[in-house]
mmCIF file of C-alpha atoms in Angstrom:
data_model
loop_
_atom_site.group_PDB
_atom_site.id
_atom_site.type_symbol
_atom_site.label_atom_id
_atom_site.label_comp_id
_atom_site.label_asym_id
_atom_site.label_seq_id
_atom_site.Cartn_x
_atom_site.Cartn_y
_atom_site.Cartn_z
ATOM 1 C CA MET A 1 -121.762 -14.670 75.210
ATOM 2 C CA GLU A 2 -121.321 -14.336 71.301
ATOM 3 C CA HIS A 3 -117.829 -13.882 71.147
ATOM 4 C CA ILE A 4 -116.908 -11.794 67.929
ATOM 5 C CA GLY A 5 -120.302 -9.679 68.544
ATOM 6 C CA VAL A 6 -118.883 -9.275 72.366
ATOM 7 C CA LEU A 7 -115.233 -7.924 70.948
ATOM 8 C CA ALA A 8 -116.720 -5.705 68.491
ATOM 9 C CA SER A 9 -119.140 -4.236 71.319
ATOM 10 C CA ASN A 10 -116.031 -3.898 73.441
ATOM 11 C CA LEU A 11 -114.125 -2.228 70.585
ATOM 12 C CA LEU A 12 -116.999 0.293 69.904
ATOM 13 C CA SER A 13 -117.858 0.912 73.581
ATOM 14 C CA PRO A 14 -117.263 4.932 74.128
ATOM 15 C CA ILE A 15 -114.456 3.915 76.607
ATOM 16 C CA ILE A 16 -112.200 2.409 74.083
ATOM 17 C CA LEU A 17 -113.418 4.893 71.196
ATOM 18 C CA LEU A 18 -112.110 7.461 73.387
ATOM 19 C CA PHE A 19 -108.859 5.667 74.271
ATOM 20 C CA VAL A 20 -108.567 5.616 70.364
ATOM 21 C CA LEU A 21 -109.107 9.254 70.046
ATOM 22 C CA GLY A 22 -106.497 9.738 72.442
ATOM 23 C CA ILE A 23 -104.087 8.005 70.565
ATOM 24 C CA LEU A 24 -105.057 9.479 67.205
ATOM 25 C CA ALA A 25 -104.642 12.907 68.625
ATOM 26 C CA SER A 26 -101.289 12.576 69.836
ATOM 27 C CA LEU A 27 -100.210 10.553 66.640
ATOM 28 C CA LEU A 28 -101.640 13.693 64.728
ATOM 29 C CA LYS A 29 -99.622 16.247 66.984
ATOM 30 C CA SER A 30 -102.895 17.521 68.247
ATOM 31 C CA ASP A 31 -102.858 19.750 71.476
ATOM 32 C CA LEU A 32 -105.544 17.462 72.986
ATOM 33 C CA LYS A 33 -104.352 16.602 76.460
ATOM 34 C CA LEU A 34 -106.207 16.684 79.822
ATOM 35 C CA PRO A 35 -104.661 19.147 82.174
ATOM 36 C CA SER A 36 -102.554 17.405 84.670
ATOM 37 C CA PRO A 37 -104.683 18.464 87.808
ATOM 38 C CA LEU A 38 -107.575 16.783 86.226
ATOM 39 C CA TYR A 39 -105.705 13.656 85.105
ATOM 40 C CA ASN A 40 -104.519 13.437 88.781
ATOM 41 C CA GLY A 41 -107.855 14.315 90.157
ATOM 42 C CA LEU A 42 -109.679 11.638 88.032
ATOM 43 C CA THR A 43 -107.109 8.760 88.995
ATOM 44 C CA ILE A 44 -107.629 9.746 92.607
ATOM 45 C CA TYR A 45 -111.575 9.488 92.046
ATOM 46 C CA LEU A 46 -111.439 6.219 90.483
ATOM 47 C CA LEU A 47 -108.858 4.487 92.561
ATOM 48 C CA LEU A 48 -110.828 5.711 95.636
ATOM 49 C CA ALA A 49 -114.145 4.686 94.147
ATOM 50 C CA ILE A 50 -113.142 1.187 93.286
ATOM 51 C CA GLY A 51 -111.605 0.976 96.823
ATOM 52 C CA LEU A 52 -114.834 2.051 98.630
ATOM 53 C CA LYS A 53 -117.337 0.052 96.717
ATOM 54 C CA GLY A 54 -114.911 -3.007 97.268
ATOM 55 C CA GLY A 55 -114.870 -2.228 101.100
ATOM 56 C CA VAL A 56 -118.527 -1.928 101.342
ATOM 57 C CA GLU A 57 -118.925 -5.414 99.472
ATOM 58 C CA LEU A 58 -116.448 -6.831 101.763
ATOM 59 C CA HIS A 59 -118.664 -5.757 104.593
ATOM 60 C CA LYS A 60 -121.040 -8.039 103.133
ATOM 61 C CA THR A 61 -118.814 -11.151 102.576
ATOM 62 C CA PRO A 62 -118.215 -14.008 104.702
ATOM 63 C CA VAL A 63 -114.562 -14.387 105.347
ATOM 64 C CA SER A 64 -114.957 -18.119 103.844
ATOM 65 C CA GLU A 65 -115.950 -16.612 100.848
ATOM 66 C CA PHE A 66 -113.131 -14.276 100.272
ATOM 67 C CA ILE A 67 -110.335 -16.240 101.908
ATOM 68 C CA TRP A 68 -109.606 -18.701 98.892
ATOM 69 C CA PRO A 69 -109.559 -15.939 96.099
ATOM 70 C CA ALA A 70 -107.514 -13.816 98.192
ATOM 71 C CA LEU A 71 -105.000 -16.601 98.737
ATOM 72 C CA ILE A 72 -104.728 -17.426 95.124
ATOM 73 C CA THR A 73 -104.317 -13.710 94.130
ATOM 74 C CA LEU A 74 -101.417 -13.496 96.621
ATOM 75 C CA LEU A 75 -100.053 -16.607 95.077
ATOM 76 C CA LEU A 76 -100.403 -15.239 91.647
ATOM 77 C CA GLY A 77 -98.652 -11.979 92.891
ATOM 78 C CA ILE A 78 -95.681 -14.150 93.669
ATOM 79 C CA ILE A 79 -95.464 -16.699 90.890
ATOM 80 C CA THR A 80 -96.145 -13.956 87.883
ATOM 81 C CA PRO A 81 -92.869 -11.713 88.460
ATOM 82 C CA ILE A 82 -90.754 -15.185 88.636
ATOM 83 C CA THR A 83 -92.208 -16.471 85.321
ATOM 84 C CA ALA A 84 -91.864 -13.005 83.585
ATOM 85 C CA TYR A 85 -88.127 -12.748 85.027
ATOM 86 C CA ASN A 86 -87.217 -16.339 83.635
ATOM 87 C CA VAL A 87 -88.839 -15.478 80.394
ATOM 88 C CA LEU A 88 -87.191 -12.271 79.763
ATOM 89 C CA ARG A 89 -83.911 -13.826 80.994
ATOM 90 C CA ARG A 90 -83.603 -17.291 79.384
ATOM 91 C CA LEU A 91 -85.816 -16.704 76.250
ATOM 92 C CA GLY A 92 -85.246 -12.912 75.707
ATOM 93 C CA ARG A 93 -81.767 -12.870 76.787
ATOM 94 C CA PHE A 94 -82.213 -9.435 78.941
ATOM 95 C CA ASP A 95 -79.781 -8.696 81.703
ATOM 96 C CA ARG A 96 -80.772 -9.134 85.370
ATOM 97 C CA ILE A 97 -81.619 -5.624 86.116
ATOM 98 C CA ASN A 98 -83.833 -4.770 83.075
ATOM 99 C CA ALA A 99 -85.412 -8.477 83.564
ATOM 100 C CA SER A 100 -86.283 -7.628 86.856
ATOM 101 C CA ALA A 101 -87.421 -4.153 86.438
ATOM 102 C CA ILE A 102 -89.870 -5.657 83.636
ATOM 103 C CA ALA A 103 -90.706 -8.431 85.936
ATOM 104 C CA ALA A 104 -91.935 -6.073 88.450
ATOM 105 C CA HIS A 105 -94.514 -4.199 86.189
ATOM 106 C CA TYR A 106 -95.790 -7.777 84.894
ATOM 107 C CA GLY A 107 -96.454 -9.075 88.336
ATOM 108 C CA SER A 108 -98.218 -6.026 89.460
ATOM 109 C CA VAL A 109 -101.612 -4.714 88.367
ATOM 110 C CA SER A 110 -103.119 -1.900 86.264
ATOM 111 C CA ALA A 111 -105.768 -0.548 88.144
ATOM 112 C CA VAL A 112 -107.374 0.837 84.754
ATOM 113 C CA THR A 113 -107.336 -2.568 83.025
ATOM 114 C CA PHE A 114 -109.030 -3.921 86.252
ATOM 115 C CA ILE A 115 -111.699 -1.259 85.888
ATOM 116 C CA VAL A 116 -112.264 -1.696 82.310
ATOM 117 C CA ALA A 117 -112.422 -5.554 82.901
ATOM 118 C CA VAL A 118 -115.362 -4.911 85.600
ATOM 119 C CA SER A 119 -117.171 -2.523 83.221
ATOM 120 C CA PHE A 120 -116.873 -4.973 80.150
ATOM 121 C CA GLY A 121 -118.574 -7.489 82.364
ATOM 122 C CA THR A 122 -121.467 -5.261 83.760
ATOM 123 C CA MET A 123 -121.729 -4.308 80.102
ATOM 124 C CA ASN A 124 -122.405 -7.598 78.937
ATOM 125 C CA GLY A 125 -124.438 -8.736 81.752
ATOM 126 C CA LEU A 126 -122.089 -10.390 83.880
ATOM 127 C CA THR A 127 -121.326 -9.188 87.502
ATOM 128 C CA SER A 128 -117.854 -10.070 89.276
ATOM 129 C CA GLU A 129 -117.764 -10.376 92.668
ATOM 130 C CA GLY A 130 -117.959 -6.941 94.884
ATOM 131 C CA PHE A 131 -114.977 -7.789 96.680
ATOM 132 C CA MET A 132 -112.617 -7.902 93.558
ATOM 133 C CA PRO A 133 -110.917 -4.560 94.415
ATOM 134 C CA ALA A 134 -109.310 -6.277 97.399
ATOM 135 C CA MET A 135 -107.443 -8.350 95.128
ATOM 136 C CA VAL A 136 -106.057 -5.358 93.031
ATOM 137 C CA ALA A 137 -104.758 -4.170 96.694
ATOM 138 C CA ILE A 138 -103.223 -7.726 97.225
ATOM 139 C CA LEU A 139 -102.024 -8.128 93.940
ATOM 140 C CA GLU A 140 -100.217 -4.623 93.813
ATOM 141 C CA VAL A 141 -97.445 -4.922 96.427
ATOM 142 C CA PRO A 142 -95.891 -8.219 96.562
ATOM 143 C CA ALA A 143 -95.155 -8.644 92.962
ATOM 144 C CA ILE A 144 -92.829 -5.569 92.945
ATOM 145 C CA VAL A 145 -91.584 -6.738 96.087
ATOM 146 C CA VAL A 146 -90.524 -10.372 94.633
ATOM 147 C CA ALA A 147 -89.348 -8.657 91.511
ATOM 148 C CA LEU A 148 -86.870 -6.299 93.367
ATOM 149 C CA MET A 149 -85.528 -9.065 95.721
ATOM 150 C CA ILE A 150 -84.633 -10.776 92.735
ATOM 151 C CA ALA A 151 -82.420 -7.881 91.676
ATOM 152 C CA PHE A 152 -81.235 -7.300 95.099
ATOM 153 C CA THR A 153 -80.224 -10.569 96.333
ATOM 154 C CA ARG A 154 -78.215 -11.304 93.328
ATOM 155 C CA GLU A 155 -75.637 -8.260 93.674
ATOM 156 C CA LYS A 156 -75.155 -4.949 95.064
ATOM 157 C CA ARG A 157 -77.392 -2.261 93.526
ATOM 158 C CA ALA A 158 -77.014 1.472 93.117
ATOM 159 C CA GLY A 159 -80.658 2.146 94.169
ATOM 160 C CA SER A 160 -82.372 1.986 97.451
ATOM 161 C CA TRP A 161 -84.800 -0.691 98.439
ATOM 162 C CA GLN A 162 -86.110 1.008 101.534
ATOM 163 C CA GLU A 163 -87.053 4.055 99.696
ATOM 164 C CA ALA A 164 -88.497 1.654 96.854
ATOM 165 C CA LEU A 165 -90.520 -0.244 99.335
ATOM 166 C CA HIS A 166 -91.832 3.198 100.768
ATOM 167 C CA GLU A 167 -92.723 4.253 97.229
ATOM 168 C CA VAL A 168 -94.862 1.263 96.726
ATOM 169 C CA LEU A 169 -96.549 1.281 100.215
ATOM 170 C CA ALA A 170 -96.948 5.090 100.764
ATOM 171 C CA GLY A 171 -97.494 5.645 96.948
ATOM 172 C CA ARG A 172 -100.933 7.266 96.130
ATOM 173 C CA SER A 173 -102.197 4.219 94.366
ATOM 174 C CA VAL A 174 -101.797 1.930 97.462
ATOM 175 C CA MET A 175 -103.159 4.610 99.847
ATOM 176 C CA LEU A 176 -106.136 5.312 97.960
ATOM 177 C CA LEU A 177 -106.985 1.638 97.082
ATOM 178 C CA LEU A 178 -106.318 0.142 100.744
ATOM 179 C CA GLY A 179 -107.469 3.445 102.523
ATOM 180 C CA GLY A 180 -110.861 3.216 100.460
ATOM 181 C CA LEU A 181 -111.132 -0.423 101.108
ATOM 182 C CA ILE A 182 -110.777 -0.266 104.957
ATOM 183 C CA ILE A 183 -112.997 3.041 104.963
ATOM 184 C CA GLY A 184 -115.728 1.170 102.955
ATOM 185 C CA TRP A 185 -115.104 -1.973 105.179
ATOM 186 C CA ILE A 186 -115.591 0.029 108.426
ATOM 187 C CA SER A 187 -118.837 2.207 107.114
ATOM 188 C CA GLY A 188 -120.643 -0.773 105.419
ATOM 189 C CA PRO A 189 -123.575 0.130 102.979
ATOM 190 C CA ASP A 190 -125.496 2.177 105.240
ATOM 191 C CA GLY A 191 -122.541 4.630 105.867
ATOM 192 C CA PHE A 192 -121.521 4.679 102.096
ATOM 193 C CA GLU A 193 -124.993 5.411 100.791
ATOM 194 C CA PRO A 194 -124.826 9.197 101.416
ATOM 195 C CA ILE A 195 -121.721 9.250 99.209
ATOM 196 C CA SER A 196 -122.509 6.869 97.101
ATOM 197 C CA PRO A 197 -124.240 9.148 94.160
ATOM 198 C CA PHE A 198 -120.855 10.738 93.919
ATOM 199 C CA PHE A 199 -118.901 7.851 93.605
ATOM 200 C CA GLU A 200 -121.333 5.340 91.404
ATOM 201 C CA THR A 201 -123.158 7.898 89.279
ATOM 202 C CA GLY A 202 -119.858 9.620 87.861
ATOM 203 C CA PHE A 203 -117.729 6.609 87.722
ATOM 204 C CA LYS A 204 -117.907 5.436 84.274
ATOM 205 C CA GLY A 205 -117.917 9.242 82.864
ATOM 206 C CA ALA A 206 -114.732 9.593 84.769
ATOM 207 C CA LEU A 207 -113.201 6.399 83.583
ATOM 208 C CA ALA A 208 -113.971 7.578 79.797
ATOM 209 C CA LEU A 209 -112.312 10.773 80.258
ATOM 210 C CA PHE A 210 -109.506 9.184 81.836
ATOM 211 C CA LEU A 211 -109.163 6.580 79.119
ATOM 212 C CA LEU A 212 -108.825 9.484 76.626
ATOM 213 C CA GLU A 213 -105.623 10.602 78.613
ATOM 214 C CA MET A 214 -104.415 7.210 78.730
ATOM 215 C CA GLY A 215 -104.652 7.150 74.799
ATOM 216 C CA VAL A 216 -102.429 10.264 74.837
ATOM 217 C CA ILE A 217 -99.883 8.563 77.123
ATOM 218 C CA THR A 218 -100.099 5.167 75.221
ATOM 219 C CA ALA A 219 -99.310 7.119 72.160
ATOM 220 C CA LYS A 220 -96.024 8.321 73.431
ATOM 221 C CA ARG A 221 -95.004 5.075 74.725
ATOM 222 C CA LEU A 222 -95.904 3.702 71.042
ATOM 223 C CA GLU A 223 -92.520 5.784 69.866
ATOM 224 C CA GLY A 224 -90.574 3.619 71.591
ATOM 225 C CA LEU A 225 -91.444 0.347 69.793
ATOM 226 C CA LYS A 226 -88.896 0.653 67.385
ATOM 227 C CA GLU A 227 -86.225 0.487 70.113
ATOM 228 C CA VAL A 228 -87.532 -2.496 72.301
ATOM 229 C CA GLY A 229 -87.467 -5.112 69.445
ATOM 230 C CA GLY A 230 -89.684 -7.880 68.391
ATOM 231 C CA PHE A 231 -89.136 -10.070 71.637
ATOM 232 C CA LEU A 232 -90.398 -7.687 74.084
ATOM 233 C CA ILE A 233 -93.364 -6.790 71.832
ATOM 234 C CA ALA A 234 -94.167 -10.497 71.632
ATOM 235 C CA PHE A 235 -93.722 -10.862 75.469
ATOM 236 C CA GLY A 236 -95.818 -8.107 76.095
ATOM 237 C CA ILE A 237 -98.819 -10.001 74.572
ATOM 238 C CA ILE A 238 -98.075 -13.565 75.004
ATOM 239 C CA VAL A 239 -97.251 -13.516 78.789
ATOM 240 C CA PRO A 240 -100.041 -11.438 79.848
ATOM 241 C CA ILE A 241 -102.473 -14.258 77.828
ATOM 242 C CA LEU A 242 -100.747 -17.085 79.689
ATOM 243 C CA HIS A 243 -100.781 -15.205 83.129
ATOM 244 C CA GLY A 244 -104.199 -14.357 82.334
ATOM 245 C CA ILE A 245 -105.184 -18.035 81.514
ATOM 246 C CA LEU A 246 -103.354 -19.231 84.712
ATOM 247 C CA ALA A 247 -105.380 -16.807 86.926
ATOM 248 C CA ILE A 248 -108.555 -17.883 85.302
ATOM 249 C CA TRP A 249 -108.021 -21.456 85.806
ATOM 250 C CA LEU A 250 -107.161 -20.756 89.796
ATOM 251 C CA GLY A 251 -109.717 -18.590 90.325
ATOM 252 C CA ASN A 252 -112.235 -20.954 88.915
ATOM 253 C CA MET A 253 -110.879 -23.496 91.251
ATOM 254 C CA ALA A 254 -110.966 -20.913 94.412
ATOM 255 C CA GLY A 255 -114.756 -20.692 93.646
ATOM 256 C CA LEU A 256 -114.911 -17.356 91.997
ATOM 257 C CA SER A 257 -117.809 -16.586 89.215
ATOM 258 C CA VAL A 258 -117.177 -16.429 85.598
ATOM 259 C CA ALA A 259 -116.938 -12.834 85.731
ATOM 260 C CA GLY A 260 -114.605 -12.844 88.654
ATOM 261 C CA SER A 261 -112.249 -15.510 87.008
ATOM 262 C CA ALA A 262 -112.122 -13.297 83.986
ATOM 263 C CA VAL A 263 -111.658 -10.198 85.985
ATOM 264 C CA LEU A 264 -108.786 -11.724 88.310
ATOM 265 C CA GLY A 265 -107.401 -13.056 84.585
ATOM 266 C CA ALA A 266 -107.408 -9.385 83.286
ATOM 267 C CA MET A 267 -105.883 -7.985 86.465
ATOM 268 C CA VAL A 268 -102.958 -10.574 86.666
ATOM 269 C CA SER A 269 -102.370 -10.416 83.114
ATOM 270 C CA SER A 270 -102.015 -6.451 83.170
ATOM 271 C CA ALA A 271 -98.742 -4.573 83.893
ATOM 272 C CA SER A 272 -98.525 -1.663 86.590
ATOM 273 C CA TYR A 273 -97.956 1.836 85.140
ATOM 274 C CA ILE A 274 -97.921 3.834 88.349
ATOM 275 C CA ALA A 275 -96.808 1.938 91.535
ATOM 276 C CA ALA A 276 -94.048 -0.116 89.448
ATOM 277 C CA PRO A 277 -92.686 2.478 87.448
ATOM 278 C CA ALA A 278 -92.018 4.895 90.465
ATOM 279 C CA ALA A 279 -90.553 1.839 92.529
ATOM 280 C CA VAL A 280 -88.363 0.624 89.801
ATOM 281 C CA ARG A 281 -86.967 4.008 88.833
ATOM 282 C CA ILE A 282 -85.897 4.513 92.615
ATOM 283 C CA ALA A 283 -84.789 0.817 93.326
ATOM 284 C CA LEU A 284 -83.144 -0.104 89.909
ATOM 285 C CA PRO A 285 -82.277 3.175 88.330
ATOM 286 C CA GLU A 286 -79.589 1.502 85.870
ATOM 287 C CA ALA A 287 -82.844 -0.190 84.375
ATOM 288 C CA ASN A 288 -83.753 1.362 81.114
ATOM 289 C CA PRO A 289 -87.172 2.967 81.576
ATOM 290 C CA THR A 290 -88.006 2.879 77.641
ATOM 291 C CA LEU A 291 -88.096 -0.884 77.855
ATOM 292 C CA TYR A 292 -90.687 -1.274 80.961
ATOM 293 C CA LEU A 293 -92.871 1.565 80.288
ATOM 294 C CA THR A 294 -92.946 0.939 76.468
ATOM 295 C CA ALA A 295 -93.948 -2.907 77.137
ATOM 296 C CA SER A 296 -96.535 -2.198 80.133
ATOM 297 C CA LEU A 297 -98.070 0.946 78.430
ATOM 298 C CA GLY A 298 -97.213 0.737 74.782
ATOM 299 C CA ILE A 299 -98.058 -2.889 74.314
ATOM 300 C CA THR A 300 -99.969 -4.788 77.001
ATOM 301 C CA PHE A 301 -102.165 -1.793 78.330
ATOM 302 C CA PRO A 302 -103.735 -1.405 74.768
ATOM 303 C CA PHE A 303 -103.720 -5.084 74.051
ATOM 304 C CA ASN A 304 -105.515 -6.202 77.132
ATOM 305 C CA ILE A 305 -108.250 -3.234 77.041
ATOM 306 C CA THR A 306 -109.186 -4.052 73.502
ATOM 307 C CA ILE A 307 -108.763 -7.483 72.768
ATOM 308 C CA GLY A 308 -107.309 -9.301 76.053
ATOM 309 C CA ILE A 309 -110.686 -8.824 78.152
ATOM 310 C CA PRO A 310 -112.715 -10.366 75.776
ATOM 311 C CA ILE A 311 -110.383 -13.368 75.450
ATOM 312 C CA TYR A 312 -110.200 -13.981 79.433
ATOM 313 C CA TYR A 313 -114.078 -13.731 79.453
ATOM 314 C CA ALA A 314 -114.368 -16.217 76.549
ATOM 315 C CA PHE A 315 -111.900 -18.532 78.209
ATOM 316 C CA ALA A 316 -113.692 -18.086 81.782
ATOM 317 C CA GLU A 317 -116.982 -18.928 80.132
ATOM 318 C CA TRP A 318 -115.562 -22.084 78.255
ATOM 319 C CA LEU A 319 -113.678 -23.022 81.544
ATOM 320 C CA LEU A 320 -117.000 -23.039 83.479
ATOM 321 C CA MET B 1 -78.896 47.812 102.194
ATOM 322 C CA LYS B 2 -76.464 45.216 103.658
ATOM 323 C CA THR B 3 -76.128 42.295 101.844
ATOM 324 C CA THR B 4 -74.288 39.101 102.442
ATOM 325 C CA THR B 5 -72.771 37.061 99.633
ATOM 326 C CA LEU B 6 -73.878 33.537 99.582
ATOM 327 C CA LYS B 7 -74.458 30.504 96.956
ATOM 328 C CA LEU B 8 -77.605 29.934 95.223
ATOM 329 C CA VAL B 9 -77.589 26.350 94.316
ATOM 330 C CA THR B 10 -80.182 25.490 91.764
ATOM 331 C CA ILE B 11 -81.021 21.762 91.107
ATOM 332 C CA VAL B 12 -83.407 20.574 88.232
ATOM 333 C CA THR B 13 -84.400 16.828 88.564
ATOM 334 C CA GLU B 14 -86.828 14.188 88.073
ATOM 335 C CA ARG B 15 -90.102 14.501 90.347
ATOM 336 C CA ILE B 16 -89.615 11.375 91.951
ATOM 337 C CA LEU B 17 -86.243 12.105 93.284
ATOM 338 C CA GLU B 18 -87.587 15.411 95.140
ATOM 339 C CA GLU B 19 -88.144 13.950 98.564
ATOM 340 C CA ARG B 20 -84.835 12.528 98.397
ATOM 341 C CA VAL B 21 -82.878 15.399 97.348
ATOM 342 C CA LEU B 22 -84.682 17.738 99.868
ATOM 343 C CA ARG B 23 -83.928 15.335 102.720
ATOM 344 C CA LYS B 24 -80.248 15.256 101.895
ATOM 345 C CA ILE B 25 -79.734 19.094 101.237
ATOM 346 C CA THR B 26 -81.261 19.593 104.640
ATOM 347 C CA GLU B 27 -78.809 17.057 106.115
ATOM 348 C CA ILE B 28 -76.075 18.499 104.201
ATOM 349 C CA GLY B 29 -77.113 21.871 105.902
ATOM 350 C CA ALA B 30 -79.499 23.860 103.746
ATOM 351 C CA ARG B 31 -81.694 25.863 106.052
ATOM 352 C CA GLY B 32 -84.609 26.037 103.546
ATOM 353 C CA TYR B 33 -85.540 25.854 99.734
ATOM 354 C CA THR B 34 -88.034 26.871 97.194
ATOM 355 C CA LEU B 35 -89.692 24.525 94.845
ATOM 356 C CA THR B 36 -91.035 25.035 91.408
ATOM 357 C CA LYS B 37 -92.391 22.844 88.818
ATOM 358 C CA ALA B 38 -90.301 22.603 85.812
ATOM 359 C CA THR B 39 -90.522 21.237 82.201
ATOM 360 C CA GLY B 40 -88.131 21.280 79.663
ATOM 361 C CA LYS B 41 -86.133 19.043 77.121
ATOM 362 C CA GLY B 42 -82.690 17.655 77.731
ATOM 363 C CA SER B 43 -80.233 14.748 76.820
ATOM 364 C CA ARG B 44 -82.558 12.455 78.903
ATOM 365 C CA GLY B 45 -85.835 12.001 77.684
ATOM 366 C CA VAL B 46 -87.263 9.544 80.151
ATOM 367 C CA ARG B 47 -89.148 9.915 83.315
ATOM 368 C CA ALA B 48 -90.450 7.280 85.818
ATOM 369 C CA SER B 49 -94.129 7.863 85.192
ATOM 370 C CA GLU B 50 -96.875 10.399 83.712
ATOM 371 C CA TRP B 51 -98.272 10.231 87.063
ATOM 372 C CA GLU B 52 -95.347 11.712 88.805
ATOM 373 C CA GLY B 53 -95.859 14.703 86.930
ATOM 374 C CA PRO B 54 -93.328 17.386 85.976
ATOM 375 C CA ASP B 55 -89.842 18.048 86.878
ATOM 376 C CA THR B 56 -88.812 19.838 89.954
ATOM 377 C CA ARG B 57 -86.653 22.662 90.239
ATOM 378 C CA ILE B 58 -85.030 23.122 93.782
ATOM 379 C CA GLU B 59 -83.386 26.475 94.950
ATOM 380 C CA THR B 60 -81.477 26.861 98.160
ATOM 381 C CA LEU B 61 -79.323 29.552 99.556
ATOM 382 C CA VAL B 62 -76.279 28.026 101.501
ATOM 383 C CA SER B 63 -72.684 28.947 102.266
ATOM 384 C CA SER B 64 -70.061 27.879 100.206
ATOM 385 C CA ASP B 65 -68.932 24.837 102.193
ATOM 386 C CA VAL B 66 -73.019 23.649 101.942
ATOM 387 C CA ALA B 67 -72.800 24.431 98.048
ATOM 388 C CA ASP B 68 -69.846 22.176 97.636
ATOM 389 C CA GLY B 69 -71.452 19.475 99.868
ATOM 390 C CA ILE B 70 -74.646 19.391 97.717
ATOM 391 C CA ILE B 71 -72.930 19.191 94.454
ATOM 392 C CA GLU B 72 -70.856 16.388 95.776
ATOM 393 C CA TYR B 73 -73.709 14.486 96.929
ATOM 394 C CA ILE B 74 -75.268 14.972 93.669
ATOM 395 C CA SER B 75 -72.324 14.015 91.621
ATOM 396 C CA ASP B 76 -71.696 10.940 93.585
ATOM 397 C CA ASN B 77 -75.005 9.491 93.672
ATOM 398 C CA LEU B 78 -77.427 11.033 90.957
ATOM 399 C CA PHE B 79 -75.529 11.977 87.841
ATOM 400 C CA GLU B 80 -75.109 8.422 86.495
ATOM 401 C CA HIS B 81 -78.642 7.196 86.331
ATOM 402 C CA TYR B 82 -80.975 9.926 86.410
ATOM 403 C CA ALA B 83 -81.993 13.287 84.986
ATOM 404 C CA VAL B 84 -80.224 16.064 87.139
ATOM 405 C CA ILE B 85 -79.152 19.651 86.415
ATOM 406 C CA VAL B 86 -77.185 21.517 89.316
ATOM 407 C CA TYR B 87 -75.417 24.694 88.964
ATOM 408 C CA VAL B 88 -74.388 27.211 91.524
ATOM 409 C CA GLN B 89 -74.534 31.243 91.208
ATOM 410 C CA GLU B 90 -73.305 33.632 93.658
ATOM 411 C CA ALA B 91 -76.060 35.629 95.344
ATOM 412 C CA HIS B 92 -76.062 38.995 97.364
ATOM 413 C CA VAL B 93 -78.521 38.404 99.968
ATOM 414 C CA VAL B 94 -80.442 40.413 102.146
ATOM 415 C CA ARG B 95 -80.918 39.029 105.710
ATOM 416 C CA GLY B 96 -78.144 36.717 104.778
ATOM 417 C CA ASP B 97 -77.818 35.634 108.313
ATOM 418 C CA LYS B 98 -80.934 33.530 108.057
ATOM 419 C CA TYR B 99 -79.623 30.995 105.472
ATOM 420 C CA ILE B 100 -76.215 30.104 106.975
#
């Protein structure tokens, strides 16, 4: 890939331009906003579509091909909240609660970043392994558990650990993703065929529409930038790059293709904005939501979908 | 028509607490409740996630003791870290025995 050209093509793709439109509209105080049921519906559609498609691919994949990437992903889900926590504590001098809260987000994964990373690859003729959505499910849960464990093992907390775990496991994002994977896996390509037009054809359009709303949401979080300080802004860009590079390197060793490693890199570098905030709000109510929401949605998410993803693809190509 | 004097407890809080609050008020003795979506502005601006949707407004008709129990639970457990409003009004309720 010609890297500069690829970066430009990403920035000028309709998905990213709609995201920018959402940001601009919000900054200009426009009343542009998706109605909340549509936004919820799109999220359900997107998560279910990636779950189903991943399950169908998993059906066709021999276990031997899948097992190493899965183990690597699980390992990354355990390592990344620990590295994020230590950087925040030692370099950023954050207190334990806020450091664990932010670490839970950076260990976990943003499904939208994952989808944009896959779309970016296909746009440039690089197809990642079809079972990658299974990795999103593997990555989503352990990181939140590890980060909350750090907070809960150190001292008595005000929040409820059990309720938070329930929130993660029974939350809509994990249910749809994991449920979709299992249903796709059980039905296989033949069973999926009758419903595939609905989930395949409309997917990119739905993603584009969703990104418009993500722009509006991101813009709201940009207001928090003044409060979070320079360290967290640097953290929100540098730590994802380091996590991404580690994931690409490990993914490559586990036998993933260039696109597969790059998508894994994008996933690991991303910060959750659905499952983690809900779990953290319940388990660590003392943590400041402005810090973790601004970092994950206001800094890391826009960085990844505009510049981060092309960097991960370039690094994966260079490595292979 | 014959009415019974009860307490109408109204709780406005973050969507993420809905399930917890409903479970607790039922444990304390509320026999039912009404839920409405709520939006507004107050001293706390931040919620867990856009995904969770707007705030929730819970209304329940209860006896005086149960109303005290609910207020005590919310004061002890939720005021410090979450966005919560709770207030009590007197209500003259038809078929009041349904609620106590």
